[in-house]
Coordinates of N, CA and C in Angstrom, one line a residue:
M12 N -0.6 3.5 10.2 CA 0.6 3.9 9.5 C 0.3 4.9 8.5
S13 N -0.1 6.1 9.0 CA -0.4 7.2 8.0 C 0.9 8.0 7.7
P14 N 0.9 8.5 6.6 CA 2.1 9.3 6.2 C 2.2 10.6 6.9
S15 N 3.4 11.0 7.3 CA 3.5 12.4 7.8 C 3.6 13.4 6.7
L16 N 3.1 14.6 7.0 CA 3.1 15.7 6.0 C 4.6 15.9 5.5
H17 N 5.6 15.6 6.3 CA 6.9 15.9 5.9 C 7.6 14.7 5.4
E18 N 7.0 13.6 5.2 CA 7.6 12.4 4.8 C 7.5 12.3 3.2
S19 N 8.6 11.9 2.6 CA 8.5 11.8 1.1 C 7.8 10.4 0.8
W20 N 7.4 10.3 -0.5 CA 6.9 9.1 -0.9 C 7.8 7.9 -0.8
H21 N 9.1 8.1 -1.0 CA 10.1 7.0 -0.9 C 10.2 6.6 0.6
E22 N 10.2 7.5 1.5 CA 10.2 7.2 2.9 C 9.0 6.4 3.4
Y23 N 7.9 6.9 2.9 CA 6.5 6.3 3.3 C 6.5 4.9 2.7
R24 N 6.9 4.7 1.4 CA 6.9 3.5 0.7 C 7.9 2.4 1.4
R25 N 9.1 2.9 1.8 CA 10.0 2.1 2.5 C 9.4 1.6 3.8
R26 N 8.8 2.5 4.5 CA 8.2 2.2 5.8 C 7.1 1.2 5.7
M27 N 6.2 1.5 4.7 CA 5.1 0.6 4.4 C 5.5 -0.8 4.1
L28 N 6.6 -1.0 3.2 CA 7.0 -2.3 2.8 C 7.7 -3.0 4.0
A29 N 8.4 -2.3 4.8 CA 9.1 -2.8 6.0 C 8.0 -3.4 7.0
E30 N 6.9 -2.6 7.2 CA 5.9 -3.0 8.2 C 5.2 -4.3 7.6
T31 N 4.9 -4.3 6.3 CA 4.3 -5.4 5.6 C 5.1 -6.6 5.8
S32 N 6.5 -6.5 5.6 CA 7.4 -7.6 5.7 C 7.4 -8.2 7.1
R33 N 7.4 -7.3 8.1 CA 7.4 -7.8 9.5 C 6.1 -8.5 9.8
F34 N 4.9 -8.1 9.2 CA 3.7 -8.7 9.5 C 3.6 -10.0 8.8
I35 N 4.1 -10.2 7.6 CA 4.1 -11.5 6.9 C 5.0 -12.5 7.7
E36 N 6.2 -12.0 8.2 CA 7.1 -12.8 8.9 C 6.4 -13.3 10.2
W37 N 5.7 -12.5 10.9 CA 5.1 -12.8 12.1 C 3.9 -13.8 11.8
G38 N 3.1 -13.5 10.7 CA 2.1 -14.5 10.3 C 2.6 -15.9 10.0
L39 N 3.7 -15.9 9.3 CA 4.3 -17.2 9.0 C 4.8 -18.0 10.3
K40 N 5.3 -17.3 11.3 CA 5.7 -17.9 12.5 C 4.5 -18.3 13.4
H41 N 3.3 -17.6 13.2 CA 2.2 -17.8 14.0 C 0.9 -18.0 13.2
P42 N 0.9 -19.1 12.4 CA -0.3 -19.3 11.4 C -1.6 -19.5 12.2
E43 N -1.5 -20.0 13.4 CA -2.8 -20.2 14.2 C -3.4 -18.9 14.6
L44 N -2.7 -17.8 14.6 CA -3.2 -16.5 15.0 C -3.7 -15.6 13.8
V45 N -3.5 -16.1 12.6 CA -3.8 -15.2 11.4 C -5.2 -15.7 10.8
F46 N -6.0 -14.7 10.5 CA -7.2 -15.0 9.8 C -6.9 -15.2 8.3
R47 N -7.4 -16.2 7.7 CA -7.2 -16.5 6.3 C -8.1 -15.5 5.5
I48 N -7.6 -14.8 4.6 CA -8.3 -13.9 3.8 C -8.7 -14.6 2.4
P49 N -9.9 -14.8 2.1 CA -10.3 -15.5 0.9 C -9.8 -14.7 -0.3
A50 N -9.3 -15.3 -1.3 CA -8.8 -14.6 -2.5 C -9.4 -15.3 -3.7
K51 N -9.5 -14.5 -4.8 CA -9.9 -15.2 -6.1 C -8.9 -14.6 -7.2
P52 N -8.8 -15.5 -8.1 CA -7.8 -15.1 -9.1 C -8.3 -13.8 -10.0
I53 N -7.3 -13.1 -10.4 CA -7.6 -12.0 -11.2 C -8.4 -12.4 -12.5
G54 N -9.3 -11.7 -12.8 CA -10.1 -12.1 -14.0 C -11.4 -13.0 -13.6
A55 N -11.5 -13.4 -12.4 CA -12.6 -14.1 -11.9 C -13.7 -13.3 -11.4
G56 N -13.8 -12.1 -11.8 CA -14.8 -11.1 -11.4 C -14.3 -10.1 -10.5
G57 N -15.1 -9.1 -10.1 CA -14.6 -8.0 -9.3 C -13.9 -6.9 -10.2
F58 N -12.7 -6.5 -9.7 CA -11.9 -5.4 -10.4 C -11.3 -6.0 -11.6
P59 N -11.3 -5.2 -12.7 CA -10.6 -5.7 -13.9 C -9.0 -5.7 -13.7
R60 N -8.4 -6.5 -14.6 CA -6.9 -6.6 -14.5 C -6.2 -5.3 -14.5
A61 N -6.7 -4.3 -15.2 CA -6.1 -3.0 -15.4 C -6.0 -2.3 -14.0
V62 N -7.0 -2.5 -13.2 CA -7.0 -1.9 -11.8 C -5.9 -2.5 -10.9
A63 N -5.8 -3.9 -11.0 CA -4.7 -4.6 -10.3 C -3.3 -4.0 -10.8
D64 N -3.1 -3.9 -12.0 CA -1.9 -3.4 -12.6 C -1.6 -2.1 -12.2
W65 N -2.6 -1.2 -12.2 CA -2.4 0.2 -11.7 C -2.0 0.2 -10.3
F66 N -2.7 -0.5 -9.5 CA -2.4 -0.5 -8.0 C -1.0 -1.0 -7.8
W67 N -0.5 -2.1 -8.3 CA 0.8 -2.5 -8.0 C 1.9 -1.6 -8.6
C68 N 1.6 -1.0 -9.8 CA 2.6 0.0 -10.3 C 2.7 1.1 -9.4
T69 N 1.6 1.6 -9.0 CA 1.6 2.8 -8.0 C 2.3 2.5 -6.7
M70 N 2.1 1.3 -6.2 CA 2.7 0.9 -4.9 C 4.2 0.6 -5.0
L71 N 4.6 -0.1 -6.1 CA 5.9 -0.7 -6.1 C 6.9 0.0 -6.9
L72 N 6.5 0.9 -7.8 CA 7.5 1.5 -8.6 C 8.2 2.6 -7.8
V73 N 9.5 2.6 -8.0 CA 10.4 3.5 -7.3 C 10.2 4.9 -7.9
D74 N 10.2 4.9 -9.2 CA 10.2 6.2 -9.9 C 9.2 6.1 -11.1
G75 N 8.3 6.8 -11.1 CA 7.2 6.8 -12.2 C 7.2 8.2 -12.9
G76 N 6.3 8.3 -13.8 CA 6.1 9.6 -14.5 C 5.2 10.5 -13.7
S77 N 4.8 11.6 -14.3 CA 4.0 12.6 -13.5 C 2.7 12.1 -13.2
L78 N 2.1 11.2 -14.0 CA 0.7 10.6 -13.7 C 0.8 9.8 -12.4
L79 N 1.8 8.9 -12.2 CA 2.0 8.2 -11.0 C 2.3 9.1 -9.8
K80 N 3.0 10.2 -10.0 CA 3.3 11.1 -8.9 C 2.0 11.7 -8.5
R81 N 1.1 12.1 -9.4 CA -0.2 12.7 -9.0 C -1.0 11.7 -8.2
W82 N -1.1 10.5 -8.7 CA -1.9 9.5 -8.0 C -1.3 9.2 -6.6
R83 N 0.0 9.2 -6.5 CA 0.6 8.9 -5.2 C 0.2 10.1 -4.2
E84 N 0.3 11.3 -4.7 CA 0.0 12.4 -3.9 C -1.5 12.3 -3.4
R85 N -2.4 12.0 -4.4 CA -3.8 11.9 -4.1 C -4.1 10.8 -3.0
L86 N -3.5 9.6 -3.2 CA -3.6 8.5 -2.3 C -3.1 8.9 -0.9
M87 N -1.9 9.6 -0.9 CA -1.4 10.0 0.5 C -2.3 11.0 1.1
L88 N -2.9 12.0 0.3 CA -3.8 12.9 0.9 C -5.1 12.3 1.4
I89 N -5.6 11.4 0.6 CA -6.8 10.6 1.1 C -6.5 9.9 2.4
R90 N -5.4 9.2 2.5 CA -5.0 8.5 3.8 C -4.9 9.5 4.9
H91 N -4.3 10.6 4.7 CA -4.1 11.6 5.7 C -5.5 12.1 6.2
V92 N -6.3 12.4 5.3 CA -7.7 12.9 5.6 C -8.5 11.8 6.4
L93 N -8.4 10.6 5.9 CA -9.1 9.6 6.6 C -8.6 9.3 8.0
S94 N -7.2 9.4 8.2 CA -6.6 9.1 9.4 C -6.9 10.2 10.4
A95 N -7.1 11.5 9.9 CA -7.4 12.6 10.7 C -8.8 12.5 11.3
R96 N -9.7 11.8 10.5 CA -11.1 11.7 11.0 C -11.2 10.6 12.1
G97 N -10.2 9.8 12.2 CA -10.2 8.8 13.3 C -10.8 7.6 12.9

């Protein structure tokens, strides 16, 4: 699900959330087919809380300031480059 060069952030975000929703619904209907992903509480090691906050703000905010816009553009560019590599 890589973004198209002509797709806006809002279109990509909407598509990404819709696909995630479909996957979660499928997983709830077919729990025997889903691999359980181990999780640990925030603050129990690994990334600091600020990283989690940044990630969710970047992913879920509809409208952010110029800093969020730059990060979104960078993330989309990275995804595009990685998907082009195959």
